[in-house]
Short mmCIF file of C-alpha atoms in Angstrom, two decimals:
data_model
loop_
_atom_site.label_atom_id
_atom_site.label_comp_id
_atom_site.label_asym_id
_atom_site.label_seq_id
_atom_site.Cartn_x
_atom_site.Cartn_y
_atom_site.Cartn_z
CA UNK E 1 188.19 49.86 82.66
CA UNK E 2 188.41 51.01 86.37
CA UNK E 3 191.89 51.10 87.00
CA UNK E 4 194.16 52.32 90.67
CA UNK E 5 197.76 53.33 90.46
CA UNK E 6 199.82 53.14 93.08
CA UNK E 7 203.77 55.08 93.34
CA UNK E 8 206.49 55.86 96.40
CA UNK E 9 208.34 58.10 94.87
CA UNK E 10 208.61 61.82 93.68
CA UNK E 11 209.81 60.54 90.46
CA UNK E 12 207.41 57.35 90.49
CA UNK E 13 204.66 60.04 91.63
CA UNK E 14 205.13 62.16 88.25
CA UNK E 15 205.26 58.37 85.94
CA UNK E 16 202.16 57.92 87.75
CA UNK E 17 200.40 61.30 86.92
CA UNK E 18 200.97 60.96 82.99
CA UNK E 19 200.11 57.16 82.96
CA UNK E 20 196.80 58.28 85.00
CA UNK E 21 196.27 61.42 82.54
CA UNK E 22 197.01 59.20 78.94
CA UNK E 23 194.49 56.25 80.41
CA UNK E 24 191.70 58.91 80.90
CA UNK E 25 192.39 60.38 77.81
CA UNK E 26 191.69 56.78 76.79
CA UNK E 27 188.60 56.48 78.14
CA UNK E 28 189.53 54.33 81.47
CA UNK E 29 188.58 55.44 84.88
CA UNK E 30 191.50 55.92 86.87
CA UNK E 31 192.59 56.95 90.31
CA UNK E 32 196.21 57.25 91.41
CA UNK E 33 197.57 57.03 94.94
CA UNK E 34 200.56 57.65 96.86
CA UNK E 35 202.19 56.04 99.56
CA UNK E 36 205.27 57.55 101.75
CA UNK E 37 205.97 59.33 104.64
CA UNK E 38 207.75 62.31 102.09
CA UNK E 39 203.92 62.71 101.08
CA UNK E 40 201.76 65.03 102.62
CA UNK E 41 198.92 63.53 100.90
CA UNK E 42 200.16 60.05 101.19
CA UNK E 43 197.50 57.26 102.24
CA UNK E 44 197.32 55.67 105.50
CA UNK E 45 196.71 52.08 104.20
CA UNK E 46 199.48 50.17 103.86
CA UNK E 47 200.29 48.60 100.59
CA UNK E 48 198.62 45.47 100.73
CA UNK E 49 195.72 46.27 102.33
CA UNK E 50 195.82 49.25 99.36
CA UNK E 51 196.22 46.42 96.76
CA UNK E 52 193.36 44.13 98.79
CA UNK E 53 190.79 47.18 98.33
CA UNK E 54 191.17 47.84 95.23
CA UNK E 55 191.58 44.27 93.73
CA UNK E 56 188.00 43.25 93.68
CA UNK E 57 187.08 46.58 93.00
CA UNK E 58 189.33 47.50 89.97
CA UNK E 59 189.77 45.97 86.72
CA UNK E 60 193.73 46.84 86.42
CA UNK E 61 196.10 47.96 89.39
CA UNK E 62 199.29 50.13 88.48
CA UNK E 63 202.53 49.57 90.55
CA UNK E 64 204.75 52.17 89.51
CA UNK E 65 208.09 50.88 91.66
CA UNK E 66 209.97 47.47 91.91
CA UNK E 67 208.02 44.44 90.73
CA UNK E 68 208.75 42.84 94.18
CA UNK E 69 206.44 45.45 95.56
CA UNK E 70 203.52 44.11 93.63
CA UNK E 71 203.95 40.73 93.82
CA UNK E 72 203.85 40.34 97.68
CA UNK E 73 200.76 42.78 97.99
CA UNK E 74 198.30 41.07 95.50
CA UNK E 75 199.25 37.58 96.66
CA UNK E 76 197.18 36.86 99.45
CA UNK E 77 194.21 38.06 96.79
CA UNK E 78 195.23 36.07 93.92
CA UNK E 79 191.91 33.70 93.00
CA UNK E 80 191.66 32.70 89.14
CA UNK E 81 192.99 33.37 85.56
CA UNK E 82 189.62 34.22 84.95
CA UNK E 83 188.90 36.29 88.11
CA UNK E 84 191.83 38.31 89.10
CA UNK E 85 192.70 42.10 88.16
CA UNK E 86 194.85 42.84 85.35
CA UNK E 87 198.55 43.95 87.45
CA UNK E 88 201.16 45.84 85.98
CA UNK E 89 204.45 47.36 87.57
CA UNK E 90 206.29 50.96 85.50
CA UNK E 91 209.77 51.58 87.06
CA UNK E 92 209.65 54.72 88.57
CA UNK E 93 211.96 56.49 85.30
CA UNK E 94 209.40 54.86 83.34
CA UNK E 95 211.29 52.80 81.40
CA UNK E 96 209.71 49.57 81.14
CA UNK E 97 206.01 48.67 81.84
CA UNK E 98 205.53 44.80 82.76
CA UNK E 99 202.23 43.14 82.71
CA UNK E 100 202.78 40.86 85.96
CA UNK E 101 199.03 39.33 86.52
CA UNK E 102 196.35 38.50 84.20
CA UNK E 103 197.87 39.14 80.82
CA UNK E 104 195.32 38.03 78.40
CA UNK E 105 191.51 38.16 80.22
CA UNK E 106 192.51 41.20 82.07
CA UNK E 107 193.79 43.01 79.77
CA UNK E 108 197.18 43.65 81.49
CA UNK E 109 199.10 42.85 78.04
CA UNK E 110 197.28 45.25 76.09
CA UNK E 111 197.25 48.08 78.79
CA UNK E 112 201.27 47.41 78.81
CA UNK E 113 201.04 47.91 75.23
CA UNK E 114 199.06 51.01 75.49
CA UNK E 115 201.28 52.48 78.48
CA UNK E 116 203.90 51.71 76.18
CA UNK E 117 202.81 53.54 73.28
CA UNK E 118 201.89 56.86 74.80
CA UNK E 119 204.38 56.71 77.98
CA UNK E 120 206.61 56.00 75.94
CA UNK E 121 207.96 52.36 77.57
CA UNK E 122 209.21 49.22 76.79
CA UNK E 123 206.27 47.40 77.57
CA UNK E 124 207.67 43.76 78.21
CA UNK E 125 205.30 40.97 77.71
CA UNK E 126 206.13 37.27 78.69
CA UNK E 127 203.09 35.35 77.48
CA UNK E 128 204.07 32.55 75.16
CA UNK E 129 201.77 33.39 72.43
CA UNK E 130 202.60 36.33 72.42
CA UNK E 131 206.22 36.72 72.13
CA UNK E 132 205.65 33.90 69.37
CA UNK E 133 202.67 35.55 67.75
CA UNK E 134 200.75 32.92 67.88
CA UNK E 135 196.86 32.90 67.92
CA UNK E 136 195.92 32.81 71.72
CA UNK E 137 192.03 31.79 72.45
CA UNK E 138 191.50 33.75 75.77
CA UNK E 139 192.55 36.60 74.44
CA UNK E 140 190.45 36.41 71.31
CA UNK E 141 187.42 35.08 73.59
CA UNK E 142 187.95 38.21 75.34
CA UNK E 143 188.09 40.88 72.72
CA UNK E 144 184.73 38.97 71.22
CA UNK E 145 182.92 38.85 74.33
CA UNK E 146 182.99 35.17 74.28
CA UNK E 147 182.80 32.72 77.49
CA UNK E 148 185.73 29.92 77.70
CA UNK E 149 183.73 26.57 78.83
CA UNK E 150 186.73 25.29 80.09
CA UNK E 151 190.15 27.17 80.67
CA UNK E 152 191.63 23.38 81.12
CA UNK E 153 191.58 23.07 77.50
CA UNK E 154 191.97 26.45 76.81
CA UNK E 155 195.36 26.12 78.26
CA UNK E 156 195.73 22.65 76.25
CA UNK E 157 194.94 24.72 72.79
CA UNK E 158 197.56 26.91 74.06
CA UNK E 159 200.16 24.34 74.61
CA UNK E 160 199.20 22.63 71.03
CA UNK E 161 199.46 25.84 68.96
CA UNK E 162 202.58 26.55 70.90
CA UNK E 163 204.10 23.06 69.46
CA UNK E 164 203.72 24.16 66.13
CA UNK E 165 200.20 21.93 65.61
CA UNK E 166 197.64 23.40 63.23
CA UNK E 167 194.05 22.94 64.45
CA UNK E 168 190.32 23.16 63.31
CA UNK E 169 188.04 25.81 64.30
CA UNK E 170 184.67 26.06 63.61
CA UNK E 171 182.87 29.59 63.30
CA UNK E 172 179.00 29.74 63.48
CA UNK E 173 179.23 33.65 63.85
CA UNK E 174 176.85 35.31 61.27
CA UNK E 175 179.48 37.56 60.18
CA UNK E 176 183.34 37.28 60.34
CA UNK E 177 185.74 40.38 60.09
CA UNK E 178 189.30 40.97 59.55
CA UNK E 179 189.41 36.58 58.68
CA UNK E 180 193.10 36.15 58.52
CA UNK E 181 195.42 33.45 57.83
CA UNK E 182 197.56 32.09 60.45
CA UNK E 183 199.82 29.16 59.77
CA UNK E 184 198.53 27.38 62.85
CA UNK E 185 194.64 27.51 62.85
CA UNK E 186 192.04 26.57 59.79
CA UNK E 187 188.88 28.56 59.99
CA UNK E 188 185.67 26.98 58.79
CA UNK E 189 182.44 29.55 58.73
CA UNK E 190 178.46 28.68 58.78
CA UNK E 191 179.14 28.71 54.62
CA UNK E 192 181.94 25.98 54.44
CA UNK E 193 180.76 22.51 52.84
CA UNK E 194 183.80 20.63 54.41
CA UNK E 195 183.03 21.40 57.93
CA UNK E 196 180.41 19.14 57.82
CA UNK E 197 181.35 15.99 59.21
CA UNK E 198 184.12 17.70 61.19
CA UNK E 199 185.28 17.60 64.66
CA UNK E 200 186.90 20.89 65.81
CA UNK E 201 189.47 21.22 68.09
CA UNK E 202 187.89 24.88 68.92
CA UNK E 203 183.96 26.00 68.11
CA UNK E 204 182.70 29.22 68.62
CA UNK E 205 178.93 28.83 68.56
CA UNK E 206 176.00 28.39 71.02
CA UNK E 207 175.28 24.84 69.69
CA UNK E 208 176.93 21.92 71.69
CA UNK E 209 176.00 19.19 68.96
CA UNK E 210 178.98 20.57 67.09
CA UNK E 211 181.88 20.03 69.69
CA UNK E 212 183.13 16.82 70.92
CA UNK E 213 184.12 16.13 74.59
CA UNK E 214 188.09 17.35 73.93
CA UNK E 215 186.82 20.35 71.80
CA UNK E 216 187.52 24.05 73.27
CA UNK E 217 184.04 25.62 73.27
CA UNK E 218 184.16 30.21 73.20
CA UNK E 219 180.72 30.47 73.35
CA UNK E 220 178.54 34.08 72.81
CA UNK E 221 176.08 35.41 74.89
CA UNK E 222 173.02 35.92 72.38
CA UNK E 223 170.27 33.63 73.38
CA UNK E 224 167.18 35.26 75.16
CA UNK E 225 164.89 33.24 76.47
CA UNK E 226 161.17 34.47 76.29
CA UNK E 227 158.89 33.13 79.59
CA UNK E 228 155.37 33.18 80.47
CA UNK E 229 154.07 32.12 83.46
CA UNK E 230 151.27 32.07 86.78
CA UNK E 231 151.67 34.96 89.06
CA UNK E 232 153.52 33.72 91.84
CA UNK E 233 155.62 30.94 89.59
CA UNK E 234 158.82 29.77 92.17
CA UNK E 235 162.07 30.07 90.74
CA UNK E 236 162.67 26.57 90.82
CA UNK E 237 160.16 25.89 88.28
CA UNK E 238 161.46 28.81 86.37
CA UNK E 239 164.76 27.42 86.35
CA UNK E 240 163.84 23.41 85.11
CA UNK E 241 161.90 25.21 82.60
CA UNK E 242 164.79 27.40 80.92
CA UNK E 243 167.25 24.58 81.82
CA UNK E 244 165.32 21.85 80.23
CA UNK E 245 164.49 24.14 76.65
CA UNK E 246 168.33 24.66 76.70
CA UNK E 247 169.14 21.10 76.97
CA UNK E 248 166.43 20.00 74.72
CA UNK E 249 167.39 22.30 71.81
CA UNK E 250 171.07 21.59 72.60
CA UNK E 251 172.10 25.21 73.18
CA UNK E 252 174.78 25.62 75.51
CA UNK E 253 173.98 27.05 79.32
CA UNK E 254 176.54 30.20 78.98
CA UNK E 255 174.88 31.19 75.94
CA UNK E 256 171.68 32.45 77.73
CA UNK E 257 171.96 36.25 77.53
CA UNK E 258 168.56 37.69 79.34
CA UNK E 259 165.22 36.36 80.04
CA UNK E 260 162.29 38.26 78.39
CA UNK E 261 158.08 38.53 79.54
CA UNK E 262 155.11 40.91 79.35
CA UNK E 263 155.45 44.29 81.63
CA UNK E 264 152.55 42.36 83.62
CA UNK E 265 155.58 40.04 85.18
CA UNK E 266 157.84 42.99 85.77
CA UNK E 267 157.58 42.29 89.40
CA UNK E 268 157.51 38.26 88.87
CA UNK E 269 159.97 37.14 91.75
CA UNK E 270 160.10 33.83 90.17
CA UNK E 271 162.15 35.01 87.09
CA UNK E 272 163.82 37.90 88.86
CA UNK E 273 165.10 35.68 91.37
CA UNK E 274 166.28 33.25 88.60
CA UNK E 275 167.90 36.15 86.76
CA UNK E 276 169.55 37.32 89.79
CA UNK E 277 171.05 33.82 90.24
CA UNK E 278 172.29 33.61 86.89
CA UNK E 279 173.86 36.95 86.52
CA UNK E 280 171.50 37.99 83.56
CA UNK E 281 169.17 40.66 82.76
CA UNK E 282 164.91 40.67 82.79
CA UNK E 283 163.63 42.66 79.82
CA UNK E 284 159.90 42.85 79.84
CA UNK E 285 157.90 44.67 77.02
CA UNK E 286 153.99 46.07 76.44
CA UNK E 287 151.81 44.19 74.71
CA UNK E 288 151.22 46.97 72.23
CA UNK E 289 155.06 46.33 71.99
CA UNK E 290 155.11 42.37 71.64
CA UNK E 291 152.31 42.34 68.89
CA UNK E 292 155.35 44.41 66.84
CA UNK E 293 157.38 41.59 66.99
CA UNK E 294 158.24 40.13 63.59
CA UNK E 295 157.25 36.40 63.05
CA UNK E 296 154.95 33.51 62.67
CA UNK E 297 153.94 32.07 66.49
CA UNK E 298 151.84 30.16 67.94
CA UNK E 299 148.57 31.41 69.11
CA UNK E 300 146.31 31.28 72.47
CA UNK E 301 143.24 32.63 72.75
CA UNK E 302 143.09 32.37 76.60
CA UNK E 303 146.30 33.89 77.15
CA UNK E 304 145.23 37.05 75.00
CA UNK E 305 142.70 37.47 76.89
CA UNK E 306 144.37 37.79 79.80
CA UNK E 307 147.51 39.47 78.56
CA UNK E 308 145.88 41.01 75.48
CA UNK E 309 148.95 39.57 73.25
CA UNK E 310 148.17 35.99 71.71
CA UNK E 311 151.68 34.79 72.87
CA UNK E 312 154.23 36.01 75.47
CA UNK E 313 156.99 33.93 75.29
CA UNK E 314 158.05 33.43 71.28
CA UNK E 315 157.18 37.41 70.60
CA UNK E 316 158.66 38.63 73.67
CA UNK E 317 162.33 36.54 73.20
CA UNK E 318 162.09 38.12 69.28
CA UNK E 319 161.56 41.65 70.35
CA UNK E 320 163.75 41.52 73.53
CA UNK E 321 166.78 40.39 70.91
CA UNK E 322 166.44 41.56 67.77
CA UNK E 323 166.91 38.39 66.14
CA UNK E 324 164.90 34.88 65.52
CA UNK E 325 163.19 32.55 66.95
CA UNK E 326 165.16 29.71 67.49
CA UNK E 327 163.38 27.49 69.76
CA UNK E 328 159.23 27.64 69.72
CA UNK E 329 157.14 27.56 72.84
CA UNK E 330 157.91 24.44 75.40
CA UNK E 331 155.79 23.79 78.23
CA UNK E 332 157.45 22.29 81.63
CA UNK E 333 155.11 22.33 84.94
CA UNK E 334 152.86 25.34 83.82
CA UNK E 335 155.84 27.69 82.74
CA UNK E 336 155.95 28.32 78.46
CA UNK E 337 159.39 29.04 77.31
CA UNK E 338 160.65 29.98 74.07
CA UNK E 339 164.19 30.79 72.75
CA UNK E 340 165.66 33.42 70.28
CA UNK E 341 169.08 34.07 68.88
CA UNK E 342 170.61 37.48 67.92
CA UNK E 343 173.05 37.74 65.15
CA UNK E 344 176.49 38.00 66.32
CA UNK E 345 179.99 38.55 65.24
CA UNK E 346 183.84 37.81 65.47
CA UNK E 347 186.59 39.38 64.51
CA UNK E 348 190.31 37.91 63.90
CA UNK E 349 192.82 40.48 64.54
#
């Protein structure tokens, strides 16, 4: 994580210094600040526009001072549960570390916890699942690099687990570590005959056949989706193409990962611009490379010929993921898409 600290004080200023120097230790970039006119090096920003800089640049910011401090210097930047930086305030002895913003998808809870830990502190979290142990879905979506669908129902899971309800979740990881047993959640897996005819109340999986329309959906970003196409292909087509194999094969729209071609479309503005749009990656690959690719698929003699690889889309979305081929070559206005899934993983800690 990229995290800022902020202190006032010569005894906030030291507080600051070790939390800076244990979070690097960790791993985390960090930069601390100071702000006072006792500071020779103090900066010339005032707090908010301190806190406005480095809130859509930083993952975490680090009050070390009174909570009040904080709280009216990230308000006028607060956006979304799911976009804001993780806030936490540390008196200035160091005595307490309180996540204030962005608990559970920032991180700010388990920072607090780590502060607390090596400070030492008494880090004080306030999250309802938390203080009652119970399972909490955003923060398990976030440690398994899963997207929420809908933090709506995310926060309706919440409530429902918080009333002491016990609910169904369905699993379609290929592997599941650390599966523990919680009082308030039954886990089904890919291997368990009586999740057949069931209707979760929470599916992790890619595959929206298996949810209903009140079902919390954490969904994992391991579909590529292998294209071939004309030089000069818009990215409109490109986009009904992917679009329509997704909805076709019934594959959720978050689960697309990266788009995958031959190293002759490296420079295909079609599907970069697409990617670009959709915040995902553009692997392309040799043919020397896609002939390595592990599988039966379809063949075209024309398109070897002028690629000198029978098939671009269903080798190049195998080799670009590691995985299989989930979805075999569809054709939509002169673009061929195919679809692969790599094997993924959750863990219940």
């Amino acid at each position: 994580m990229k995290i800022a600290v902020i202190s006032f004080t010569a005894a906030g200023r030291r507080v600051a210094e070790r939390v800076a120097y244990l979070l690097c230790r960790e791993g985390h970039i960090v930069k601390a600040d100071v702000k006072g006119t006792v500071f020779s090096d103090s900066i010339s920003a005032s707090v908010s526009e301190w806190a406005g800089r480095n809130f859509g640049s930083q993952d975490a910011l680090v009050f070390v001072g009174a909570a009040g401090i904080a709280v009216r210097a990230v308000a006028p930047y607060i956006r979304s549960k799911t976009e804001d930086a993780a806030v936490l305030v540390i008196d200035e002895r160091g005595d307490y570390c309180i996540p204030v913003l962005s608990g559970h998808i920032g991180g700010a809870n388990e920072l607090a916890l780590l502060i607390g830990r090596e400070l030492p502190a008494v880090p004080v979290v306030t999250t309802a699942t938390d203080i009652q142990r119970k399972w909490a879905a955003d923060v398990f979506a976030v440690k398994n690099k899963l997207v929420i669908q809908n933090m709506e129902r995310a926060k309706q899971v919440s409530a429902r687990l918080l009333a002491g309800e016990c609910l169904l979740l369905l699993c379609d990881a290929d592997e599941i570590f650390c599966k523990k047993e919680y009082s308030s959640l039954e886990i089904r897996d890919k291997g368990d005959a009586a999740r057949r005819e069931s209707v979760p109340d929470i599916y992790v999986g890619y595959d929206r056949k298996k949810a209903s329309g009140k079902t919390l959906c954490l969904i994992p970003r391991v579909i590529t989706a292998g294209i071939g196409c004309k030089k000069g292909t818009e990215e409109r087509k490109i986009r009904l193409a992917v679009e329509e194999t997704l909805k076709q094969a019934g594959i959720f729209r978050e689960a697309l990962k990266q788009t995958a071609s031959i190293d002759l479309k490296k420079e295909e503005q079609g599907i970069i611009e697409y990617c670009k749009g959709e915040g995902i990656s553009f692997v392309t690959c040799s043919a020397e490379a896609l002939l390595t690719a592990e599988g039966t698929f379809s063949s075209s003699e024309f398109v070897k010929q002028v690629t000198g690889v029978d098939n671009v889309c269903e080798r190049s979305a195998v080799l670009a993921c590691g995985g299989g081929l989930l979805v075999r070559k569809q054709v939509y206005e002169g673009v061929t898409v195919a679809l692969a899934a790599e094997k993924w993983s959750v863990c219940f800690e």
